[in-house]
XYZ file of C-alpha atoms in Angstrom:
434
model
C -27.990 -14.958 1.381
C -25.828 -11.995 0.367
C -25.672 -9.393 3.214
C -25.981 -5.762 3.855
C -23.892 -3.242 5.182
C -24.831 0.241 6.386
C -22.642 3.069 5.237
C -23.649 5.988 7.890
C -25.123 9.488 7.077
C -22.338 12.503 7.421
C -23.911 15.554 9.322
C -21.854 18.681 10.107
C -19.050 16.791 9.187
C -16.979 18.738 6.034
C -16.855 16.930 2.953
C -12.094 16.852 2.928
C -12.561 15.300 6.029
C -12.670 11.263 6.080
C -12.882 8.771 9.414
C -13.535 5.350 9.998
C -16.912 3.758 10.920
C -18.700 0.402 11.342
C -20.753 -1.904 10.418
C -22.227 -4.608 8.638
C -23.170 -7.588 8.549
C -24.424 -11.323 6.963
C -27.048 -14.027 8.900
C -25.528 -12.210 11.695
C -22.131 -12.973 11.588
C -20.523 -9.550 12.313
C -18.244 -8.046 9.428
C -16.386 -4.936 8.119
C -17.439 -1.653 6.478
C -15.869 1.209 6.839
C -16.595 4.859 6.381
C -13.654 7.371 5.167
C -13.683 10.692 6.154
C -10.859 11.720 4.852
C -8.307 15.241 4.723
C -4.865 15.814 3.753
C -1.904 15.225 6.201
C -4.801 14.101 8.725
C -7.064 14.735 10.065
C -9.119 18.981 10.782
C -12.412 18.976 11.800
C -13.773 21.975 12.490
C -16.786 21.067 13.983
C -19.315 18.256 16.011
C -20.208 15.920 13.644
C -22.706 12.696 13.357
C -22.336 9.343 11.874
C -26.042 7.210 11.997
C -28.011 4.548 11.041
C -25.419 1.378 11.938
C -27.058 -1.425 12.552
C -29.435 -4.396 12.135
C -31.484 -6.948 13.777
C -30.784 -9.237 16.772
C -27.462 -7.194 17.610
C -25.351 -7.869 20.494
C -24.017 -5.532 22.023
C -20.827 -3.866 22.209
C -18.967 -0.929 22.335
C -15.999 0.964 20.056
C -13.523 3.293 20.869
C -10.806 5.279 19.486
C -8.708 8.407 18.815
C -7.148 10.518 16.781
C -4.548 13.695 17.234
C -4.156 16.201 15.019
C -1.772 19.247 16.235
C -3.509 20.493 19.229
C -6.902 18.723 18.822
C -7.939 15.678 19.334
C -10.209 13.920 17.092
C -12.460 11.693 19.987
C -14.853 8.138 18.290
C -17.202 6.128 19.812
C -19.754 3.270 18.951
C -21.954 1.773 21.320
C -24.127 -0.782 21.264
C -26.316 -2.135 24.107
C -26.618 -5.107 25.419
C -24.792 -8.226 27.159
C -20.617 -6.860 25.259
C -20.664 -3.784 27.410
C -17.935 -5.012 29.527
C -15.487 -5.698 26.696
C -14.993 -2.135 24.768
C -11.820 -3.096 22.530
C -14.816 -5.970 20.031
C -16.097 -4.927 17.712
C -20.075 -3.105 17.312
C -22.529 -6.257 15.794
C -25.374 -6.328 13.694
C -27.978 -4.746 15.943
C -29.239 -1.199 17.017
C -26.558 1.096 17.469
C -26.544 3.312 18.317
C -25.243 6.695 15.900
C -21.329 7.189 15.594
C -20.316 10.521 17.732
C -17.571 12.314 16.531
C -16.261 15.648 18.476
C -12.868 18.059 18.760
C -11.037 17.917 22.114
C -8.643 20.259 22.395
C -5.954 19.233 24.346
C -6.959 20.493 27.607
C -3.578 18.334 29.422
C -1.996 21.380 31.677
C 1.379 23.214 31.527
C 3.873 21.270 32.428
C 4.498 23.483 35.676
C 7.108 20.587 37.769
C 10.495 20.431 37.946
C 13.091 18.490 39.335
C 16.167 18.043 41.465
C 18.904 15.923 41.830
C 21.890 15.321 43.923
C 25.008 13.175 41.477
C 27.913 12.474 40.652
C 29.047 14.320 37.165
C 32.672 12.698 35.331
C 34.835 15.603 33.656
C 36.495 15.174 31.341
C 40.629 17.864 31.036
C 39.286 19.583 28.633
C 35.982 20.128 30.488
C 33.752 18.856 28.973
C 30.459 16.293 30.462
C 30.945 13.102 29.993
C 28.316 11.895 31.842
C 25.813 12.700 35.026
C 24.812 10.524 37.465
C 21.792 10.763 39.535
C 21.089 7.639 42.211
C 17.284 9.596 43.250
C 16.104 12.052 41.345
C 12.903 13.680 42.715
C 10.334 15.378 40.601
C 9.303 18.792 42.243
C 6.764 21.944 42.514
C 9.337 24.549 43.154
C 12.987 23.836 42.284
C 14.186 26.967 42.831
C 16.323 28.295 40.253
C 17.262 25.701 36.956
C 20.476 25.746 36.355
C 24.086 23.176 38.141
C 25.917 23.438 40.972
C 28.851 22.011 42.059
C 28.705 20.609 46.199
C 31.065 20.412 48.307
C 32.403 17.588 50.399
C 30.673 17.383 53.537
C 26.969 18.035 51.014
C 27.739 15.285 48.802
C 27.734 13.310 52.276
C 24.663 15.171 52.888
C 22.921 13.902 49.811
C 24.508 11.507 48.280
C 25.574 9.193 51.322
C 29.238 8.241 52.673
C 30.653 6.834 49.392
C 30.563 9.975 47.536
C 33.144 10.578 49.520
C 35.202 7.819 47.876
C 34.104 8.216 44.264
C 34.946 12.141 44.042
C 38.341 12.862 42.535
C 40.969 13.192 40.563
C 41.462 9.216 38.228
C 44.630 9.735 36.827
C 44.046 6.516 34.480
C 41.007 7.882 32.207
C 42.640 11.777 32.771
C 38.881 12.810 34.059
C 37.695 14.407 37.045
C 34.608 12.671 38.610
C 32.637 16.178 41.364
C 29.259 16.086 43.287
C 27.285 18.274 42.409
C 23.735 19.209 42.078
C 20.919 19.726 39.619
C 17.779 22.245 39.546
C 15.206 22.108 36.993
C 12.938 25.090 36.705
C 10.443 23.561 34.886
C 10.178 20.936 32.273
C 8.525 22.411 29.634
C 12.187 24.474 28.975
C 14.282 22.941 26.997
C 16.866 21.542 28.428
C 20.836 24.190 30.041
C 23.356 22.153 30.196
C 25.044 18.336 29.415
C 24.165 18.038 33.407
C 19.364 18.654 32.573
C 20.320 16.754 30.473
C 20.939 13.506 31.381
C 19.016 14.399 35.076
C 15.674 14.182 32.430
C 17.214 11.087 30.784
C 16.813 9.780 34.620
C 13.712 11.289 35.017
C 12.227 8.838 32.615
C 14.368 5.870 33.337
C 13.328 6.256 37.021
C 9.251 5.752 35.637
C 9.070 9.383 36.928
C 8.718 11.041 33.569
C 6.337 9.491 30.490
C 7.970 10.357 26.571
C 7.345 12.590 26.194
C 6.560 14.383 28.725
C 8.561 16.794 29.085
C 11.183 19.157 26.451
C 13.478 17.595 25.057
C 14.805 20.443 22.339
C 18.638 20.591 21.011
C 18.915 17.558 23.953
C 21.197 15.938 21.501
C 23.539 18.642 21.364
C 24.624 18.991 24.545
C 25.291 15.158 24.758
C 29.282 14.965 24.581
C 29.644 11.783 21.642
C 31.724 9.067 24.770
C 33.598 6.695 24.326
C 31.942 4.151 27.489
C 34.183 1.600 29.172
C 35.098 -1.281 31.408
C 36.137 1.703 33.850
C 33.489 4.760 32.631
C 32.991 7.125 30.591
C 36.321 8.454 28.935
C 36.923 11.499 26.134
C 36.873 9.634 22.570
C 40.266 11.082 21.503
C 41.349 9.576 25.364
C 40.639 6.182 23.953
C 44.918 4.468 23.958
C 45.719 6.580 25.969
C 44.009 4.894 28.370
C 43.686 1.412 27.357
C 47.966 1.915 27.977
C 47.552 3.626 31.798
C 44.793 0.255 31.978
C 47.347 -2.501 30.271
C 49.902 -0.894 32.827
C 47.997 -2.154 35.798
C 47.032 -5.287 34.364
C 43.694 -4.022 33.127
C 42.097 -4.735 29.544
C 40.254 -2.411 28.633
C 36.548 -2.572 27.042
C 34.696 -0.046 24.588
C 31.213 -1.017 24.517
C 30.347 1.747 22.348
C 30.658 4.663 21.546
C 27.861 6.729 21.617
C 26.252 9.923 23.198
C 23.401 7.300 24.618
C 25.159 5.141 28.304
C 23.030 1.862 28.468
C 20.916 2.166 30.658
C 21.507 0.147 33.182
C 24.484 0.818 34.277
C 22.448 4.184 35.846
C 18.693 3.164 36.379
C 18.205 -1.213 37.067
C 13.721 -0.125 37.193
C 11.839 -3.151 39.622
C 10.087 -5.097 38.107
C 11.680 -5.442 34.262
C 13.984 -7.986 32.503
C 16.045 -7.373 30.343
C 18.271 -10.007 28.740
C 21.360 -7.720 26.141
C 21.762 -4.330 28.151
C 23.065 -2.938 25.030
C 20.174 -2.622 23.454
C 18.445 0.184 25.517
C 19.216 3.366 26.011
C 19.529 5.195 28.454
C 16.516 7.632 28.556
C 13.996 4.255 27.951
C 11.002 4.209 29.623
C 10.916 0.212 31.026
C 7.678 -0.098 32.882
C 6.893 -2.930 35.516
C 5.927 -5.993 33.181
C 8.327 -5.298 30.317
C 10.799 -8.057 28.812
C 13.046 -7.094 26.783
C 14.449 -9.473 24.837
C 18.065 -9.990 23.142
C 17.459 -8.488 19.712
C 14.826 -5.768 21.686
C 15.384 -1.552 20.981
C 14.542 0.453 23.628
C 15.657 3.701 22.175
C 15.447 7.073 24.519
C 12.057 8.902 25.117
C 10.285 5.608 24.026
C 9.287 2.644 25.488
C 6.493 0.756 27.483
C 3.307 1.085 29.882
C 2.378 -1.360 31.193
C 3.006 -5.423 30.716
C 4.889 -6.524 26.848
C 7.285 -8.755 24.935
C 10.073 -6.273 22.557
C 11.615 -8.914 20.864
C 11.990 -5.219 18.527
C 12.696 -2.002 17.668
C 10.824 0.508 19.860
C 12.794 3.582 17.834
C 12.577 6.921 19.789
C 9.231 9.143 20.678
C 7.555 5.297 20.338
C 5.072 4.560 23.481
C 4.582 0.464 23.380
C 0.406 0.430 25.939
C -0.557 -2.223 28.005
C 0.001 -5.632 27.256
C 1.347 -5.089 24.255
C 3.495 -7.326 21.751
C 6.514 -5.615 19.636
C 7.503 -9.308 17.347
C 10.888 -10.202 16.671
C 12.738 -8.403 14.009
C 10.196 -5.780 14.539
C 9.994 -2.555 13.943
C 8.100 0.790 14.758
C 9.711 4.247 12.821
C 10.955 6.945 15.166
C 10.516 10.469 14.960
C 14.866 11.077 14.752
C 15.839 9.822 11.828
C 14.811 10.571 7.746
C 12.371 14.012 9.148
C 9.915 11.628 11.170
C 6.850 14.404 12.704
C 4.314 12.116 13.247
C 4.126 10.625 17.346
C 3.596 6.506 16.939
C 1.677 5.025 19.813
C 1.076 0.679 19.864
C -2.118 0.849 22.091
C -3.189 -2.120 24.487
C -3.140 -6.359 23.321
C -1.597 -5.827 19.851
C 0.747 -7.846 18.163
C 3.258 -6.439 16.109
C 4.491 -9.454 14.136
C 8.029 -10.827 13.271
C 9.676 -8.742 10.417
C 7.031 -6.350 10.293
C 6.531 -2.928 11.027
C 4.664 0.212 11.598
C 4.587 3.298 10.695
C 1.222 4.531 11.694
C -0.323 4.495 15.516
C -2.444 1.325 16.484
C -5.362 1.401 18.382
C -6.475 -0.889 20.434
C -5.860 -4.723 19.733
C -4.699 -4.561 16.278
C -2.363 -6.850 14.534
C 0.144 -6.829 12.000
C 0.956 -10.265 10.403
C 4.453 -11.477 10.445
C 6.790 -9.889 7.842
C 4.461 -6.939 7.033
C 6.148 -3.242 6.723
C 2.322 -0.509 6.486
C 3.734 2.723 6.442
C 2.378 5.465 6.869
C 1.602 5.215 2.894
C 0.892 2.437 2.100
C -2.093 1.625 -0.166
C -4.924 -0.239 2.189
C -8.490 -2.095 0.516
C -10.449 -2.618 2.793
C -13.270 -4.725 2.813
C -15.333 -3.616 0.192
C -12.894 -2.706 -2.016
C -11.998 0.129 -1.563
C -8.381 0.803 -1.369
C -6.735 4.363 1.079
C -3.633 5.089 2.720
C -2.867 3.408 5.459
C -2.256 6.734 7.798
C -6.042 7.436 7.457
C -6.031 4.132 9.672
C -3.925 5.339 11.977
C -5.093 5.535 15.666
C -7.720 2.924 14.303
C -8.461 -0.142 17.182
C -9.035 -4.076 15.780
C -7.616 -3.924 12.622
C -5.616 -6.539 11.288
C -3.381 -5.217 9.379
C -2.772 -8.603 5.819
C -0.350 -8.981 3.214
C -2.928 -11.286 0.539
C -1.170 -14.417 -0.356
C -2.258 -14.440 -4.636
C -2.704 -10.664 -4.771
C -0.261 -9.108 -3.604
C -2.789 -6.442 -1.609
C -1.668 -5.226 2.033
C -5.938 -5.252 3.493
C -7.097 -4.119 6.548
C -9.548 -6.645 7.919
C -11.680 -6.421 11.000
C -9.727 -8.319 13.919
C -12.268 -10.619 15.077
C -9.878 -13.659 15.927
C -8.643 -11.510 18.952
C -5.128 -13.526 20.036
C -4.183 -15.259 23.174
C -2.305 -11.644 24.591
C 0.684 -12.192 26.321
C 2.015 -14.986 28.422
C 0.929 -14.483 31.771
C 4.362 -16.097 32.909
C 7.208 -14.627 31.885
C 6.497 -11.546 32.808
C 4.206 -11.835 36.570
C 7.353 -13.733 38.124
C 9.896 -10.666 36.227
């Protein structure tokens, strides 16, 4: 017996816009059908609309929801059916009497970030006066930070704010050709762009100390404020002075190790967040946000202004600007498209309990409980075959939940299917003892 597919009637939604709606059945077994409402370069819905009439008989209730962001507006959708499964909102809607799917446009009501930050720290100043780094051991957010800027602290002030060790930490380091000074930096508003290198380093510390989440502050112009530095076993060194410093080290019987030449140091040389395991510290930049319960394995990588919001396994790449939800797994060698190189503008968010398989990748956002099979890279322009045979670009599914992305091993077509067989999730043993 052939199953019956139900397509919701669309009211008050512009014809140029398409969104996913779901619901079809075959003898009481859930299958998946998409109604698509698309528009050029994302969603643009000026008024509310309703997709109605998804349902059938003998329904097992369920709930399904999602969110899609376009500029300052967010489009949310939800399908809710009565029944015993209401406590499991991530499961697909059963083939029963579901209430209408309602779409509404929500303007971003998040209040402007007026919070500032303040911290005392130690800065390394090169011979030419450039700031090589600034370490802030205990940054704080504050509603009344005072005027923005950085001031150099007197010895007694440094001891008062940083502790007794500050008195010995400051001074000229002739071996590296630098001077270490104590400073106090104030950010009047995190909405304003960084003023100088000290300000930039404080913002990176706020991220790695988990005081601010990715995209929670203005980082415009940050790259231009940071010097390119040789990060060595003796501390930061001006790139032009590396060989001189290497000789000075040899003269003292020391071997200078240069771990990288970059604008960003390793996070663990400045911040070691609690509840986190990092197998290779070189793979996590200062400015990464790692939530408690996160494990970053040897092939994992986390850039600045990116990271995790909950317990996660990271065996692949979390690029700049990418945020991973609680319970998700970035498989070995997997990749997420960031917003730095290649002119990428869309922020990639990986929802909760998602799995990106080994050597797979995504250039779209994923909702909750999505799976991308191993070896499959889903870019925004990837053409996806839906269960009804319709072909759409992957960007039209961006942010949708409970989808399995796979490549048909016979036809080679990339397909989107309902993720009915939810993966087993993270291994609790690996994350509960971080």
